[in-house]
mmCIF file of C-alpha atoms in Angstrom:
data_model
loop_
_atom_site.group_PDB
_atom_site.id
_atom_site.type_symbol
_atom_site.label_atom_id
_atom_site.label_comp_id
_atom_site.label_asym_id
_atom_site.label_seq_id
_atom_site.Cartn_x
_atom_site.Cartn_y
_atom_site.Cartn_z
ATOM 1 C CA MET D 1299 -21.346 -39.091 14.058
ATOM 2 C CA ASN D 1300 -22.973 -40.463 17.285
ATOM 3 C CA HIS D 1301 -26.659 -41.138 17.255
ATOM 4 C CA LEU D 1302 -27.745 -38.106 19.374
ATOM 5 C CA ARG D 1303 -25.851 -35.842 17.222
ATOM 6 C CA ARG D 1304 -27.530 -37.244 14.200
ATOM 7 C CA ARG D 1305 -30.874 -36.976 15.465
ATOM 8 C CA GLN D 1306 -30.291 -33.107 16.706
ATOM 9 C CA THR D 1307 -28.844 -32.509 12.835
ATOM 10 C CA VAL D 1308 -31.930 -34.261 11.536
ATOM 11 C CA ALA D 1309 -34.199 -32.364 13.669
ATOM 12 C CA LEU D 1310 -32.742 -29.006 13.018
ATOM 13 C CA ALA D 1311 -32.572 -29.704 9.036
ATOM 14 C CA THR D 1312 -36.537 -30.861 9.389
ATOM 15 C CA GLY D 1313 -37.388 -27.518 11.118
ATOM 16 C CA ALA D 1314 -35.330 -25.539 8.689
ATOM 17 C CA LEU D 1315 -37.226 -27.146 5.835
ATOM 18 C CA LEU D 1316 -40.551 -26.845 7.607
ATOM 19 C CA THR D 1317 -40.106 -22.889 8.574
ATOM 20 C CA ALA D 1318 -39.157 -22.610 4.668
ATOM 21 C CA GLY D 1319 -41.964 -24.482 3.460
ATOM 22 C CA THR D 1320 -44.320 -22.284 5.531
ATOM 23 C CA ALA D 1321 -43.277 -19.449 4.747
ATOM 24 C CA LEU D 1322 -43.512 -20.073 1.188
ATOM 25 C CA ALA D 1323 -46.845 -21.562 1.500
ATOM 26 C CA GLY D 1324 -48.391 -18.715 3.460
ATOM 27 C CA PRO D 1325 -50.988 -16.596 1.618
ATOM 28 C CA ALA D 1326 -49.717 -13.152 0.446
ATOM 29 C CA SER D 1327 -50.790 -10.124 2.800
ATOM 30 C CA THR D 1328 -50.735 -6.530 2.565
ATOM 31 C CA ALA D 1329 -50.667 -6.374 6.493
ATOM 32 C CA PRO D 1330 -47.456 -4.771 7.801
ATOM 33 C CA ALA D 1331 -44.961 -7.516 8.533
ATOM 34 C CA PRO D 1332 -44.119 -8.349 12.248
ATOM 35 C CA ALA D 1333 -40.716 -6.718 13.488
ATOM 36 C CA ALA D 1334 -39.384 -10.375 13.524
ATOM 37 C CA ALA D 1335 -40.399 -11.051 10.090
ATOM 38 C CA ALA D 1336 -38.971 -7.562 8.989
ATOM 39 C CA ALA D 1337 -35.670 -8.319 10.626
ATOM 40 C CA GLY D 1338 -35.411 -11.711 8.365
ATOM 41 C CA ARG D 1339 -36.589 -13.920 11.408
ATOM 42 C CA THR D 1340 -39.603 -16.308 11.529
ATOM 43 C CA ALA D 1341 -41.545 -15.763 14.848
ATOM 44 C CA VAL D 1342 -40.665 -18.797 17.002
ATOM 45 C CA PRO D 1343 -43.723 -20.053 19.157
ATOM 46 C CA HIS D 1344 -43.324 -19.767 22.913
ATOM 47 C CA VAL D 1345 -44.499 -22.019 25.713
ATOM 48 C CA VAL D 1346 -46.460 -20.245 28.154
ATOM 49 C CA ASN D 1347 -47.872 -22.946 30.525
ATOM 50 C CA ALA D 1348 -48.351 -26.769 31.224
ATOM 51 C CA ARG D 1349 -51.226 -28.292 32.990
ATOM 52 C CA TRP D 1350 -52.538 -32.054 33.275
ATOM 53 C CA ALA D 1351 -55.825 -33.421 34.695
ATOM 54 C CA GLY D 1352 -57.106 -36.924 35.217
ATOM 55 C CA HIS D 1353 -60.123 -38.327 33.421
ATOM 56 C CA CYS D 1354 -62.120 -41.587 33.932
ATOM 57 C CA ALA D 1355 -59.596 -43.685 31.175
ATOM 58 C CA TYR D 1356 -56.863 -41.301 30.599
ATOM 59 C CA ASP D 1357 -54.669 -38.606 32.134
ATOM 60 C CA ARG D 1358 -54.134 -35.619 29.739
ATOM 61 C CA ILE D 1359 -51.225 -33.469 29.729
ATOM 62 C CA VAL D 1360 -51.474 -30.091 27.661
ATOM 63 C CA ILE D 1361 -48.808 -27.781 26.695
ATOM 64 C CA ASP D 1362 -50.098 -23.995 25.999
ATOM 65 C CA LEU D 1363 -48.131 -21.957 23.612
ATOM 66 C CA ARG D 1364 -48.468 -18.561 22.103
ATOM 67 C CA GLY D 1365 -48.202 -18.905 18.465
ATOM 68 C CA ARG D 1366 -48.520 -22.026 16.207
ATOM 69 C CA VAL D 1367 -47.706 -25.753 17.828
ATOM 70 C CA PRO D 1368 -44.168 -26.671 16.537
ATOM 71 C CA GLY D 1369 -43.107 -29.823 15.558
ATOM 72 C CA VAL D 1370 -43.217 -32.315 18.704
ATOM 73 C CA GLU D 1371 -41.359 -35.464 19.723
ATOM 74 C CA VAL D 1372 -42.644 -37.610 22.353
ATOM 75 C CA THR D 1373 -40.114 -40.574 23.013
ATOM 76 C CA ARG D 1374 -39.494 -43.228 25.745
ATOM 77 C CA VAL D 1375 -36.487 -42.710 27.647
ATOM 78 C CA PRO D 1376 -34.920 -44.848 30.188
ATOM 79 C CA ARG D 1377 -34.387 -41.787 32.342
ATOM 80 C CA LEU D 1378 -34.904 -37.802 32.002
ATOM 81 C CA TYR D 1379 -32.025 -35.246 32.055
ATOM 82 C CA ARG D 1380 -31.875 -31.399 31.937
ATOM 83 C CA ASP D 1381 -31.111 -30.061 28.486
ATOM 84 C CA GLY D 1382 -27.642 -28.423 28.600
ATOM 85 C CA SER D 1383 -26.393 -29.448 31.778
ATOM 86 C CA GLY D 1384 -27.120 -33.110 31.360
ATOM 87 C CA GLU D 1385 -28.410 -33.068 35.268
ATOM 88 C CA PRO D 1386 -30.692 -36.213 36.304
ATOM 89 C CA VAL D 1387 -34.411 -34.590 36.772
ATOM 90 C CA PRO D 1388 -35.535 -35.905 40.212
ATOM 91 C CA LEU D 1389 -38.911 -37.535 39.082
ATOM 92 C CA ALA D 1390 -39.852 -40.881 40.690
ATOM 93 C CA GLY D 1391 -41.084 -43.526 38.345
ATOM 94 C CA LYS D 1392 -40.349 -46.591 36.150
ATOM 95 C CA TYR D 1393 -40.919 -45.277 32.652
ATOM 96 C CA PHE D 1394 -40.335 -42.051 31.317
ATOM 97 C CA LEU D 1395 -41.739 -39.817 28.124
ATOM 98 C CA GLN D 1396 -39.885 -36.896 27.032
ATOM 99 C CA ILE D 1397 -41.742 -34.220 25.255
ATOM 100 C CA ARG D 1398 -39.675 -32.011 23.113
ATOM 101 C CA LEU D 1399 -40.777 -29.041 21.067
ATOM 102 C CA HIS D 1400 -38.976 -27.592 18.035
ATOM 103 C CA PRO D 1401 -38.529 -24.852 17.042
ATOM 104 C CA ALA D 1402 -39.730 -23.218 20.243
ATOM 105 C CA ASP D 1403 -38.592 -21.013 23.050
ATOM 106 C CA ALA D 1404 -39.796 -20.604 26.716
ATOM 107 C CA HIS D 1405 -38.337 -17.001 27.005
ATOM 108 C CA LEU D 1406 -38.264 -13.773 25.053
ATOM 109 C CA PRO D 1407 -35.102 -12.489 23.460
ATOM 110 C CA SER D 1408 -34.331 -10.280 26.307
ATOM 111 C CA GLY D 1409 -34.178 -13.692 28.342
ATOM 112 C CA GLU D 1410 -37.475 -12.798 30.328
ATOM 113 C CA SER D 1411 -39.602 -16.399 30.772
ATOM 114 C CA THR D 1412 -42.592 -16.777 28.709
ATOM 115 C CA TYR D 1413 -43.104 -20.142 30.741
ATOM 116 C CA ARG D 1414 -45.251 -19.630 33.931
ATOM 117 C CA GLY D 1415 -46.219 -23.222 34.396
ATOM 118 C CA PRO D 1416 -44.762 -25.486 36.942
ATOM 119 C CA LYS D 1417 -40.980 -26.615 37.060
ATOM 120 C CA ILE D 1418 -41.290 -29.944 38.587
ATOM 121 C CA ALA D 1419 -44.219 -31.605 40.118
ATOM 122 C CA LYS D 1420 -45.073 -34.832 41.958
ATOM 123 C CA ILE D 1421 -48.472 -35.947 40.949
ATOM 124 C CA GLY D 1422 -50.852 -38.576 41.988
ATOM 125 C CA LEU D 1423 -52.948 -39.311 39.010
ATOM 126 C CA PRO D 1424 -53.930 -42.983 37.938
ATOM 127 C CA ALA D 1425 -51.197 -42.913 35.090
ATOM 128 C CA LEU D 1426 -49.162 -39.529 35.627
ATOM 129 C CA LYS D 1427 -46.711 -39.770 38.767
ATOM 130 C CA GLY D 1428 -44.714 -36.626 37.714
ATOM 131 C CA PHE D 1429 -44.163 -34.142 35.375
ATOM 132 C CA ALA D 1430 -41.141 -31.401 34.973
ATOM 133 C CA MET D 1431 -39.648 -28.906 32.356
ATOM 134 C CA THR D 1432 -36.406 -30.166 31.832
ATOM 135 C CA GLY D 1433 -35.341 -27.570 29.247
ATOM 136 C CA ASP D 1434 -35.366 -24.211 27.189
ATOM 137 C CA PHE D 1435 -32.119 -24.539 25.149
ATOM 138 C CA GLU D 1436 -30.928 -23.449 21.732
ATOM 139 C CA GLY D 1437 -34.706 -23.746 20.176
ATOM 140 C CA TYR D 1438 -35.965 -26.592 21.951
ATOM 141 C CA VAL D 1439 -38.342 -26.646 24.729
ATOM 142 C CA THR D 1440 -38.460 -29.964 26.541
ATOM 143 C CA PHE D 1441 -40.449 -31.736 29.158
ATOM 144 C CA GLY D 1442 -40.704 -34.835 30.851
ATOM 145 C CA ALA D 1443 -43.464 -37.139 32.341
ATOM 146 C CA ALA D 1444 -43.148 -39.967 34.829
ATOM 147 C CA PHE D 1445 -45.298 -43.407 35.153
ATOM 148 C CA ASP D 1446 -45.007 -46.517 37.150
ATOM 149 C CA LYS D 1447 -46.232 -48.387 34.204
ATOM 150 C CA LYS D 1448 -45.045 -48.296 30.752
ATOM 151 C CA PRO D 1449 -47.556 -45.515 29.269
ATOM 152 C CA SER D 1450 -49.902 -46.107 26.148
ATOM 153 C CA TYR D 1451 -50.536 -42.433 24.696
ATOM 154 C CA THR D 1452 -51.786 -40.602 21.828
ATOM 155 C CA SER D 1453 -51.111 -36.895 20.915
ATOM 156 C CA PHE D 1454 -52.581 -34.137 18.892
ATOM 157 C CA THR D 1455 -52.960 -30.277 18.537
ATOM 158 C CA LEU D 1456 -55.582 -27.905 19.261
ATOM 159 C CA ARG D 1457 -56.322 -24.568 17.985
ATOM 160 C CA SER D 1458 -57.596 -21.388 19.251
ATOM 161 C CA PRO D 1459 -55.720 -21.376 21.774
ATOM 162 C CA ASP D 1460 -53.000 -23.348 20.130
ATOM 163 C CA ARG D 1461 -51.667 -26.387 22.448
ATOM 164 C CA PHE D 1462 -50.106 -29.698 22.326
ATOM 165 C CA VAL D 1463 -52.069 -32.612 24.081
ATOM 166 C CA LEU D 1464 -50.677 -36.111 25.214
ATOM 167 C CA ASP D 1465 -53.465 -38.536 26.518
ATOM 168 C CA VAL D 1466 -51.954 -41.422 28.507
ATOM 169 C CA ALA D 1467 -54.671 -44.388 28.781
ATOM 170 C CA HIS D 1468 -54.937 -45.930 32.198
ATOM 171 C CA ARG D 1469 -57.648 -48.583 33.504
ATOM 172 C CA ASN D 1470 -61.139 -46.893 33.870
ATOM 173 C CA VAL D 1471 -61.388 -45.617 37.411
ATOM 174 C CA CYS D 1472 -65.251 -44.078 36.841
ATOM 175 C CA CYS D 1473 -66.951 -47.393 36.196
ATOM 176 C CA GLY D 1474 -66.475 -50.779 38.191
#
């Protein structure tokens, strides 16, 4: 089994265990079950937007969701590719981060997109030089970010509304 297949298998198994654990750990409710739960499925969060902004000492990427923030894996990669097709993503930069959310979708079961954000953008912030949605494929929603210098980053989630945040450090541009 190659490395990528092994990572995908581990990610799928982890997602299944987390989903099962969340379902078992949830509080009892007397409210009617949503249609997805009634049909035996767990509601999958939907990615609805992505945005970014520059701050004095960091650039921030925010991915907005409808539903809870799923597992997110941020990985340094030598190049960005579109999920499914494997086509290269045309973002200029020397360093790249892949941001992969799972389980998540950016579309409804009907196929209609829930994602209203940019598909690809050239950006001129101190650290962030480009951003692209690279996939919405088989329960994974993937984004790529491009940089001229090796990115140093931190990530976290925020609630109300639910969102994933990635802060990429750069030299302070507000103070001399």
